[in-house]
PDB file of C-alpha atoms in Angstrom:
ATOM      1  CA  MET A   1      -4.020  13.378 -11.560  1.00  0.00           C
ATOM      2  CA  GLU A   2      -5.351  16.729 -10.681  1.00  0.00           C
ATOM      3  CA  ARG A   3      -6.214  15.326  -7.292  1.00  0.00           C
ATOM      4  CA  ILE A   4      -2.714  14.061  -6.647  1.00  0.00           C
ATOM      5  CA  ASP A   5      -1.503  17.415  -7.569  1.00  0.00           C
ATOM      6  CA  GLU A   6      -3.461  18.916  -4.566  1.00  0.00           C
ATOM      7  CA  VAL A   7      -2.650  16.447  -2.258  1.00  0.00           C
ATOM      8  CA  VAL A   8       0.703  16.723  -2.615  1.00  0.00           C
ATOM      9  CA  ARG A   9       0.459  20.412  -2.582  1.00  0.00           C
ATOM     10  CA  ALA A  10      -1.344  20.158   0.587  1.00  0.00           C
ATOM     11  CA  ARG A  11       1.203  17.756   2.694  1.00  0.00           C
ATOM     12  CA  TRP A  12       4.625  19.008   0.933  1.00  0.00           C
ATOM     13  CA  GLN A  13       6.658  21.486   3.169  1.00  0.00           C
ATOM     14  CA  PRO A  14       6.725  24.568   1.002  1.00  0.00           C
ATOM     15  CA  ARG A  15      10.624  24.806   1.638  1.00  0.00           C
ATOM     16  CA  VAL A  16      11.481  20.797   0.811  1.00  0.00           C
ATOM     17  CA  ARG A  17       8.964  21.941  -2.537  1.00  0.00           C
ATOM     18  CA  VAL A  18      11.163  24.745  -3.602  1.00  0.00           C
ATOM     19  CA  ARG A  19      14.480  22.313  -3.010  1.00  0.00           C
ATOM     20  CA  GLN A  20      12.981  19.736  -5.078  1.00  0.00           C
ATOM     21  CA  ARG A  21      11.717  22.378  -7.723  1.00  0.00           C
ATOM     22  CA  ALA A  22      15.153  23.944  -8.285  1.00  0.00           C
ATOM     23  CA  ARG A  23      17.185  19.878  -8.107  1.00  0.00           C
ATOM     24  CA  ALA A  24      14.536  19.238 -11.184  1.00  0.00           C
ATOM     25  CA  GLU A  25      15.189  22.406 -12.836  1.00  0.00           C
ATOM     26  CA  ALA A  26      19.204  21.898 -12.385  1.00  0.00           C
ATOM     27  CA  ASP A  27      19.273  18.526 -12.922  1.00  0.00           C
ATOM     28  CA  GLY A  28      16.315  16.801 -14.624  1.00  0.00           C
ATOM     29  CA  PHE A  29      14.291  14.219 -13.506  1.00  0.00           C
ATOM     30  CA  VAL A  30      13.038  10.913 -14.968  1.00  0.00           C
ATOM     31  CA  ILE A  31       9.399  10.030 -15.940  1.00  0.00           C
ATOM     32  CA  HIS A  32       8.442   6.232 -15.367  1.00  0.00           C
ATOM     33  CA  THR A  33       4.837   5.597 -16.837  1.00  0.00           C
ATOM     34  CA  ARG A  34       2.844   3.299 -18.851  1.00  0.00           C
ATOM     35  CA  ALA A  35       0.524   5.330 -21.505  1.00  0.00           C
ATOM     36  CA  ARG A  36      -0.419   5.033 -24.967  1.00  0.00           C
ATOM     37  CA  PHE A  37       2.862   6.858 -26.882  1.00  0.00           C
ATOM     38  CA  GLY A  38       4.412   6.236 -30.474  1.00  0.00           C
ATOM     39  CA  PHE A  39       4.412   8.371 -33.635  1.00  0.00           C
ATOM     40  CA  ALA A  40       1.379   8.763 -35.442  1.00  0.00           C
ATOM     41  CA  ALA A  41       2.271   6.537 -37.928  1.00  0.00           C
ATOM     42  CA  PRO A  42       0.965   4.095 -40.345  1.00  0.00           C
ATOM     43  CA  ALA A  43      -0.933   0.953 -38.068  1.00  0.00           C
ATOM     44  CA  GLY A  44       1.672  -1.947 -38.128  1.00  0.00           C
ATOM     45  CA  SER A  45       4.476   0.356 -37.849  1.00  0.00           C
ATOM     46  CA  SER A  46       6.881  -0.578 -35.351  1.00  0.00           C
ATOM     47  CA  ASP A  47       6.556   3.370 -33.787  1.00  0.00           C
ATOM     48  CA  ASP A  48       2.698   3.089 -34.326  1.00  0.00           C
ATOM     49  CA  PRO A  49       1.198   4.475 -30.928  1.00  0.00           C
ATOM     50  CA  ARG A  50       0.821   1.355 -28.313  1.00  0.00           C
ATOM     51  CA  VAL A  51       0.886   0.977 -24.866  1.00  0.00           C
ATOM     52  CA  ARG A  52       4.708   1.171 -23.686  1.00  0.00           C
ATOM     53  CA  TRP A  53       6.224   0.842 -20.177  1.00  0.00           C
ATOM     54  CA  ILE A  54       8.652   3.765 -20.480  1.00  0.00           C
ATOM     55  CA  THR A  55      11.314   5.163 -17.803  1.00  0.00           C
ATOM     56  CA  GLN A  56      13.269   7.911 -19.367  1.00  0.00           C
ATOM     57  CA  TYR A  57      15.826  10.793 -18.229  1.00  0.00           C
ATOM     58  CA  LEU A  58      14.366  14.302 -19.100  1.00  0.00           C
ATOM     59  CA  PRO A  59      16.380  17.324 -18.523  1.00  0.00           C
ATOM     60  CA  GLY A  60      16.355  20.231 -16.358  1.00  0.00           C
ATOM     61  CA  GLU A  61      14.931  22.085 -19.315  1.00  0.00           C
ATOM     62  CA  VAL A  62      11.746  20.120 -19.527  1.00  0.00           C
ATOM     63  CA  ALA A  63      11.367  20.903 -16.077  1.00  0.00           C
ATOM     64  CA  ARG A  64      11.558  24.605 -16.232  1.00  0.00           C
ATOM     65  CA  GLU A  65       8.895  24.174 -18.987  1.00  0.00           C
ATOM     66  CA  LEU A  66       6.497  22.227 -16.838  1.00  0.00           C
ATOM     67  CA  PHE A  67       6.489  23.963 -13.329  1.00  0.00           C
ATOM     68  CA  ALA A  68       6.339  27.692 -15.544  1.00  0.00           C
ATOM     69  CA  ALA A  69       3.422  26.191 -17.870  1.00  0.00           C
ATOM     70  CA  ARG A  70       1.937  25.073 -14.270  1.00  0.00           C
ATOM     71  CA  ASP A  71       2.623  28.152 -12.625  1.00  0.00           C
ATOM     72  CA  ALA A  72       0.674  30.743 -15.889  1.00  0.00           C
ATOM     73  CA  GLY A  73      -2.481  27.969 -15.087  1.00  0.00           C
ATOM     74  CA  ALA A  74      -1.925  25.167 -17.961  1.00  0.00           C
ATOM     75  CA  GLY A  75      -4.168  23.040 -17.596  1.00  0.00           C
ATOM     76  CA  GLU A  76      -3.337  18.719 -17.425  1.00  0.00           C
ATOM     77  CA  GLN A  77      -3.499  18.887 -21.227  1.00  0.00           C
ATOM     78  CA  GLN A  78      -0.990  21.510 -21.859  1.00  0.00           C
ATOM     79  CA  GLN A  79       1.566  19.603 -20.019  1.00  0.00           C
ATOM     80  CA  MET A  80       1.281  16.295 -21.331  1.00  0.00           C
ATOM     81  CA  VAL A  81       2.001  18.125 -24.900  1.00  0.00           C
ATOM     82  CA  ILE A  82       5.109  19.478 -23.251  1.00  0.00           C
ATOM     83  CA  LEU A  83       5.963  16.002 -21.726  1.00  0.00           C
ATOM     84  CA  ALA A  84       5.118  14.404 -25.111  1.00  0.00           C
ATOM     85  CA  ARG A  85       7.393  16.328 -27.497  1.00  0.00           C
ATOM     86  CA  ALA A  86      10.201  15.693 -24.518  1.00  0.00           C
ATOM     87  CA  LEU A  87       9.527  11.756 -24.083  1.00  0.00           C
ATOM     88  CA  GLY A  88       9.187  11.753 -28.481  1.00  0.00           C
ATOM     89  CA  HIS A  89      12.736  13.874 -28.264  1.00  0.00           C
ATOM     90  CA  ALA A  90      14.497  11.832 -25.602  1.00  0.00           C
ATOM     91  CA  TYR A  91      13.567   8.182 -26.351  1.00  0.00           C
ATOM     92  CA  PHE A  92      12.118   8.044 -30.057  1.00  0.00           C
ATOM     93  CA  ARG A  93      13.921  10.826 -31.429  1.00  0.00           C
ATOM     94  CA  ASP A  94      17.365   9.378 -29.702  1.00  0.00           C
ATOM     95  CA  GLY A  95      17.888  13.490 -28.560  1.00  0.00           C
ATOM     96  CA  GLY A  96      17.474  14.496 -32.018  1.00  0.00           C
ATOM     97  CA  ARG A  97      19.497  12.465 -34.050  1.00  0.00           C
ATOM     98  CA  ARG A  98      16.549  10.942 -36.120  1.00  0.00           C
ATOM     99  CA  GLY A  99      12.946  11.081 -36.634  1.00  0.00           C
ATOM    100  CA  HIS A 100      12.865  14.968 -37.648  1.00  0.00           C
ATOM    101  CA  GLY A 101       9.272  16.016 -38.241  1.00  0.00           C
ATOM    102  CA  LEU A 102       6.996  13.043 -36.556  1.00  0.00           C
ATOM    103  CA  HIS A 103       4.100  13.485 -34.450  1.00  0.00           C
ATOM    104  CA  ILE A 104       4.745  11.869 -31.214  1.00  0.00           C
ATOM    105  CA  ALA A 105       1.209  10.637 -29.842  1.00  0.00           C
ATOM    106  CA  PHE A 106       1.221  10.169 -25.649  1.00  0.00           C
ATOM    107  CA  THR A 107      -2.148   9.101 -24.614  1.00  0.00           C
ATOM    108  CA  ASP A 108      -3.856   7.183 -22.391  1.00  0.00           C
ATOM    109  CA  VAL A 109      -1.482   7.367 -19.432  1.00  0.00           C
ATOM    110  CA  GLU A 110      -2.445   4.762 -16.810  1.00  0.00           C
ATOM    111  CA  PHE A 111      -0.119   6.227 -14.259  1.00  0.00           C
ATOM    112  CA  ALA A 112       3.013   8.733 -13.576  1.00  0.00           C
ATOM    113  CA  ASP A 113       5.856   8.804 -11.327  1.00  0.00           C
ATOM    114  CA  PHE A 114       8.868  11.561 -11.138  1.00  0.00           C
ATOM    115  CA  SER A 115      11.694  11.147  -9.292  1.00  0.00           C
ATOM    116  CA  ILE A 116      14.186  13.817  -8.836  1.00  0.00           C
ATOM    117  CA  GLY A 117      18.063  12.888  -8.255  1.00  0.00           C
TER     118      GLY A 117
END
């Protein structure tokens, strides 16, 4: 993912980058990924981590947190923690209505694609 980030930064026009960042921070974004995802649960549980295809909207506050982390020099692992927490909240916890206090596993990312707007 790091190499992709470098290529995008080199080619993406600075003003376009600023507009897209502002849009993601205001309106949120959609992540489409294939990764090992689930609660750290006993084997056989329906929420046991397994490879899943996920397409999920995440709010602007997540984009702000990701950009702030990147701007502060956070590595890919720290950004994955932010995504895991946000995906767990939106996907499994139904926006905070269930699954409180469970640890989310988000590993073995095969790909991740982000769309804004």
